[in-house]
XYZ file of N, CA and C in Angstrom:
369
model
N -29.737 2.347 -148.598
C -30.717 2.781 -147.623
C -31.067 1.631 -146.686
N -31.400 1.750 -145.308
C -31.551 1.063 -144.546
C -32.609 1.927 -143.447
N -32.935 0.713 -142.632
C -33.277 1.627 -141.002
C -33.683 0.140 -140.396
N -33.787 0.818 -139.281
C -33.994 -0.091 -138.176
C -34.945 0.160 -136.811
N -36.178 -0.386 -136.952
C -36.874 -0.266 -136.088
C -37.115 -1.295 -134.591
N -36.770 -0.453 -133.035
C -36.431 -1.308 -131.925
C -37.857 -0.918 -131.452
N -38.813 -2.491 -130.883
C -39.576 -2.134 -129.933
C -39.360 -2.421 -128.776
N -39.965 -1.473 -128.025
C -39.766 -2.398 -126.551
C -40.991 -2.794 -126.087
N -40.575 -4.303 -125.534
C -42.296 -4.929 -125.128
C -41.491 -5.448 -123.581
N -41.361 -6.608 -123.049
C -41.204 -7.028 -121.920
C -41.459 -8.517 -121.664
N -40.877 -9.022 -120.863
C -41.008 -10.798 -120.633
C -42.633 -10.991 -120.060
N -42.784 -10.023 -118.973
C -44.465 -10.458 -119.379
C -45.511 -10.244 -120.007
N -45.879 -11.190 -120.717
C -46.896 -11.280 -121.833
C -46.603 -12.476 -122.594
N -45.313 -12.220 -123.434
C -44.875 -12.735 -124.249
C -44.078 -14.379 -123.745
N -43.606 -14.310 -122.637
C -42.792 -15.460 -122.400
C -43.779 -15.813 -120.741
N -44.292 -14.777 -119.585
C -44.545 -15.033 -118.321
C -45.521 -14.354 -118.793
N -46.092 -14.353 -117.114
C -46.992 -13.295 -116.753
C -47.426 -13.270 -115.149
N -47.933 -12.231 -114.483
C -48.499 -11.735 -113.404
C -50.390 -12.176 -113.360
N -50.474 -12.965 -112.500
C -52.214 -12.316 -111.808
C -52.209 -10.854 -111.858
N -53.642 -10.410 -112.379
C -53.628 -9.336 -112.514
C -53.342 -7.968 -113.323
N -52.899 -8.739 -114.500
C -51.584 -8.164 -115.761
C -52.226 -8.302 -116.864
N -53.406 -8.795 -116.945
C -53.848 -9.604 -118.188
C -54.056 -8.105 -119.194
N -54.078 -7.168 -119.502
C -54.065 -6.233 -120.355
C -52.864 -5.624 -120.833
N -51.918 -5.687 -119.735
C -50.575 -5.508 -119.924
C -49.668 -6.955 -121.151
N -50.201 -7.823 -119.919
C -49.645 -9.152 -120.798
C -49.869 -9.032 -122.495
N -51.047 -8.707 -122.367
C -51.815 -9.008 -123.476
C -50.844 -7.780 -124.974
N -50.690 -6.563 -123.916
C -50.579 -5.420 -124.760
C -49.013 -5.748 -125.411
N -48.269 -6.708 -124.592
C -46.535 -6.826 -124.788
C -46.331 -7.565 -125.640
N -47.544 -9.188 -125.484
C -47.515 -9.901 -126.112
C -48.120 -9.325 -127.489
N -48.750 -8.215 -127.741
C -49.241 -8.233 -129.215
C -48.210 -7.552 -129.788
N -47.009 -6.643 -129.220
C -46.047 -5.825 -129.779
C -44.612 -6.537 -129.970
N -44.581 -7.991 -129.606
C -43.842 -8.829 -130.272
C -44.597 -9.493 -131.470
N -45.776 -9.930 -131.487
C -45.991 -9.795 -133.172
C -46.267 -9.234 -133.897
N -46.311 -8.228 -133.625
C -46.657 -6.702 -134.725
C -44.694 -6.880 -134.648
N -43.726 -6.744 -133.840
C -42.276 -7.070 -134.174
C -41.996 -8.033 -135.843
N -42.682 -9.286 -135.157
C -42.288 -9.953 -136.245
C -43.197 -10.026 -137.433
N -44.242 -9.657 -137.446
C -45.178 -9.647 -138.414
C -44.094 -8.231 -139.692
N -44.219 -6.991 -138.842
C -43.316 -5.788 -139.442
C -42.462 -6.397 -140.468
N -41.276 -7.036 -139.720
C -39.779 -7.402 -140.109
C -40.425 -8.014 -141.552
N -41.242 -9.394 -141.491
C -41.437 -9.887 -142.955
C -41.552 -8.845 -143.976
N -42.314 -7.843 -143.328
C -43.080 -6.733 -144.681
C -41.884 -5.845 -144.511
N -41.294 -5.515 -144.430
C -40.070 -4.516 -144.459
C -38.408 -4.692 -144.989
N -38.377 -5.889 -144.349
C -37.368 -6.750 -144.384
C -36.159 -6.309 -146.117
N -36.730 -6.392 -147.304
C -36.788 -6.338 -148.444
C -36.185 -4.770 -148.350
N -36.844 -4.009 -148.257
C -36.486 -2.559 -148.253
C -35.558 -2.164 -147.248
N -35.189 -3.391 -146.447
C -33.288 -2.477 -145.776
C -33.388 -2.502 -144.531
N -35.096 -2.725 -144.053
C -35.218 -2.421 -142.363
C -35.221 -3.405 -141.749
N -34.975 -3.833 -140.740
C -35.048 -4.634 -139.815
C -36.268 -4.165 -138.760
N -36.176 -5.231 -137.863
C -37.371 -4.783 -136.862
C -36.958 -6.009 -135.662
N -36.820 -5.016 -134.518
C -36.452 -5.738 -133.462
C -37.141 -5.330 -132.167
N -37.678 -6.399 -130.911
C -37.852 -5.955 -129.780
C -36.496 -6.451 -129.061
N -36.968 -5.637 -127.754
C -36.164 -5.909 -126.460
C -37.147 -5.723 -125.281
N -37.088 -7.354 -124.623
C -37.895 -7.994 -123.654
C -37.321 -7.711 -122.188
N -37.200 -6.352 -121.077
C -36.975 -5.968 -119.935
C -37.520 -7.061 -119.451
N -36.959 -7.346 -117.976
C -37.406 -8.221 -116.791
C -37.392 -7.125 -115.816
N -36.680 -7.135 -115.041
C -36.938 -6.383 -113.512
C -35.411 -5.872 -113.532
N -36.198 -4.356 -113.999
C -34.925 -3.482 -114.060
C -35.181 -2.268 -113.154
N -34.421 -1.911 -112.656
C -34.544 -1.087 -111.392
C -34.358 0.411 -112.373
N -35.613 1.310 -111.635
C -35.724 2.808 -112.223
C -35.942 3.248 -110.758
N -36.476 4.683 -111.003
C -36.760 5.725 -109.858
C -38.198 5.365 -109.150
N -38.859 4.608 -110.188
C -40.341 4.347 -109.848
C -40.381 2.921 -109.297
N -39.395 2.353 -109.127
C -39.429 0.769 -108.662
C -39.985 0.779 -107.389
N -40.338 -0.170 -106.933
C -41.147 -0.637 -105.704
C -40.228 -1.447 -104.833
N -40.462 -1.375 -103.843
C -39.000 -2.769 -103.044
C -39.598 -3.856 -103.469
N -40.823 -4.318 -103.653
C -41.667 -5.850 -103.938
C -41.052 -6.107 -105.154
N -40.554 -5.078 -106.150
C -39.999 -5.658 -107.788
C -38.151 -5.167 -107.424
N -37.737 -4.769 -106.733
C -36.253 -4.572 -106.125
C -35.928 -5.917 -105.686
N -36.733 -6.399 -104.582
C -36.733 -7.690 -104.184
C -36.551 -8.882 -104.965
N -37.610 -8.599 -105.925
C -38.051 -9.879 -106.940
C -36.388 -9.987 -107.858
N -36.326 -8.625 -108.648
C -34.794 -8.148 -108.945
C -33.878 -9.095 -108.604
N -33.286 -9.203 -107.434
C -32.950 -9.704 -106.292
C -32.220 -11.514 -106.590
N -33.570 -11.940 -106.931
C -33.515 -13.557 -107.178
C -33.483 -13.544 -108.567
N -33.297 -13.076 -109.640
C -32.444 -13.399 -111.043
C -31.466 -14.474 -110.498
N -31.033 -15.074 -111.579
C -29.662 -15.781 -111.284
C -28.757 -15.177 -111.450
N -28.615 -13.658 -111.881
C -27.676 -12.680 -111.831
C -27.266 -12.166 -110.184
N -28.662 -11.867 -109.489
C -28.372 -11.643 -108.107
C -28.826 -10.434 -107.847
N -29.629 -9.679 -108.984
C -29.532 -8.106 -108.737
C -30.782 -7.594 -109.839
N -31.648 -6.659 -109.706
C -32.663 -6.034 -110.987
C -31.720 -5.468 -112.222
N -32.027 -5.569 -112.949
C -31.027 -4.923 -114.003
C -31.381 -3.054 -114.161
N -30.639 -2.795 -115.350
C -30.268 -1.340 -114.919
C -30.844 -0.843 -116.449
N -31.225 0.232 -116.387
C -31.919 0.906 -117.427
C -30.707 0.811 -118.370
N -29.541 1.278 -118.388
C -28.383 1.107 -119.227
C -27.835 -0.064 -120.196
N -28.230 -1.021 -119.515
C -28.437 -2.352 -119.914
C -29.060 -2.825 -121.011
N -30.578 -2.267 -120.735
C -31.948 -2.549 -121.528
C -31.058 -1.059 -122.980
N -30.683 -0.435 -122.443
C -29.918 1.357 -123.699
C -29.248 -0.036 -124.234
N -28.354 -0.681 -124.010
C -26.986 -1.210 -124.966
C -27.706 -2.236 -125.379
N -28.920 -3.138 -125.445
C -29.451 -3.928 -126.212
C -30.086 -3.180 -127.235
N -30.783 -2.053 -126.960
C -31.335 -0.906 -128.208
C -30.382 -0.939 -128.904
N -29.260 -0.426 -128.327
C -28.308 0.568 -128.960
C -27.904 -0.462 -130.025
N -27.316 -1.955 -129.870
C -26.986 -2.966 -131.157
C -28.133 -2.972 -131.732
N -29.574 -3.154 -131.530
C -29.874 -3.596 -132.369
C -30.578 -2.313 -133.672
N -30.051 -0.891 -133.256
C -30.078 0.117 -133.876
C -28.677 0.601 -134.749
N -27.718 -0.848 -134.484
C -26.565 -0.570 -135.112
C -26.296 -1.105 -136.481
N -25.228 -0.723 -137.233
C -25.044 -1.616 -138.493
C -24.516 -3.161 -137.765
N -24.327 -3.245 -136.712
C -23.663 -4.937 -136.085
C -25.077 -5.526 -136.357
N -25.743 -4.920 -135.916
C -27.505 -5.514 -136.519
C -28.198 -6.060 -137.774
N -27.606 -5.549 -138.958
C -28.200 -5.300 -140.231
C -28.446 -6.939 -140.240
N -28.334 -7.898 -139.784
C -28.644 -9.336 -140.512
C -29.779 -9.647 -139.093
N -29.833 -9.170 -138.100
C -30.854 -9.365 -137.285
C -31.978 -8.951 -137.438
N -33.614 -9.546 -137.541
C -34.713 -9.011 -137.943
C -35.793 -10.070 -137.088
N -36.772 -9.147 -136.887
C -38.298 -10.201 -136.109
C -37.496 -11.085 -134.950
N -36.595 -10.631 -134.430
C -36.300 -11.164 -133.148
C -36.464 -10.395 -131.932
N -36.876 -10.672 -130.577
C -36.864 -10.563 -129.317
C -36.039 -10.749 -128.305
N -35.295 -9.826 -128.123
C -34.046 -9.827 -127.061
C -34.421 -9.850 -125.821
N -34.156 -10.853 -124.793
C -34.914 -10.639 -123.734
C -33.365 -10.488 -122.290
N -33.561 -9.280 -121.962
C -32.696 -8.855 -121.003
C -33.222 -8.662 -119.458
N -32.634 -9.662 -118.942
C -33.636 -10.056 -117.200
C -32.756 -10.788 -116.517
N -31.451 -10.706 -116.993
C -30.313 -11.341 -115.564
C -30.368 -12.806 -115.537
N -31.374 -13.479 -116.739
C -31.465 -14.803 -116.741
C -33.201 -15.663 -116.272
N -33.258 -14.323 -115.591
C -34.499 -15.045 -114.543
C -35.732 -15.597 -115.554
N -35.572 -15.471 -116.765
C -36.976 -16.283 -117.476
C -36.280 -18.116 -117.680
N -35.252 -18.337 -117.817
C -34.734 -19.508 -117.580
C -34.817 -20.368 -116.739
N -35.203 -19.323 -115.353
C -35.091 -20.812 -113.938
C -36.338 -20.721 -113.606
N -36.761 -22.267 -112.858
C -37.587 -22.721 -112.662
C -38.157 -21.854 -111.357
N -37.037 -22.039 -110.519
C -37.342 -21.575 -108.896
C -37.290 -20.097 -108.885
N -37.784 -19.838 -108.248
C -37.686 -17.590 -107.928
C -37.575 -17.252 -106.494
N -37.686 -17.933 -106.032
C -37.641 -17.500 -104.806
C -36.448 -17.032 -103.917
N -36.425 -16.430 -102.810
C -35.212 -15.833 -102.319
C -34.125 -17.369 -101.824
N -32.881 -16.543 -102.020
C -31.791 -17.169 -101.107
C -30.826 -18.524 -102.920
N -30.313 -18.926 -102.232
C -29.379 -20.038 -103.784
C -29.729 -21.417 -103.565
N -30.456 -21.557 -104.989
C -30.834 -23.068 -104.884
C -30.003 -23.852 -105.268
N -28.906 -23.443 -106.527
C -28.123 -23.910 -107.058
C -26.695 -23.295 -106.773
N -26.699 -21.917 -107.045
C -24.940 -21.480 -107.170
C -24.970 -21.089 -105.893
């Protein structure tokens, strides 16, 4: 017997954050440790427990101001709902079973660089 529980929380809270966000922040950042808090107490009985941390992924409801932002990843582009599916999808897989209380964070890179702003600072 096994299972595997995926949350989804988001890079802000937990790693960034927005002026203005502070309830949001707050709400992402508490559902990565209820993540890892879970995994200890479960862990034993077969389950795992995993989040996955979205950045600026382009949906139907996106705004051009977060299309834009999208934009300056060091990828070059917002990521895609499909994206954020195939990080679920492993960590709902048996390729998973040794992964637990970790945070996958899928954002094209952009929690890594310093600079955000438009145009190439580096590549």
């Amino acid at each position: 017997n096994y299972g595997r529980i995926v949350n989804v929380a988001s890079v802000t809270g937990p790693v960034v954050s927005n002026p203005r966000e502070t309830t949001y922040s707050a709400a992402k950042a508490a559902m990565v440790g209820l993540t890892r808090s879970l995994a200890l107490e479960v862990a034993r009985k077969g389950i795992t427990v995993n989040a996955v941390a979205p950045g600026w992924i382009q949906t139907a409801s996106s705004t051009d101001e977060e299309i834009a932002a999208g934009r300056n990843t060091p990828i070059g582009r917002p990521g895609r709902p499909e994206e954020v599916a195939a990080a679920i999808a492993f960590l709902a897989s048996d390729a998973a079973s040794y992964v637990t209380g970790l945070m996958i964070i899928v954002d094209g890179g952009n929690t890594i660089q310093e600079y955000k702003g438009p145009g190439e600072l580096y590549y």
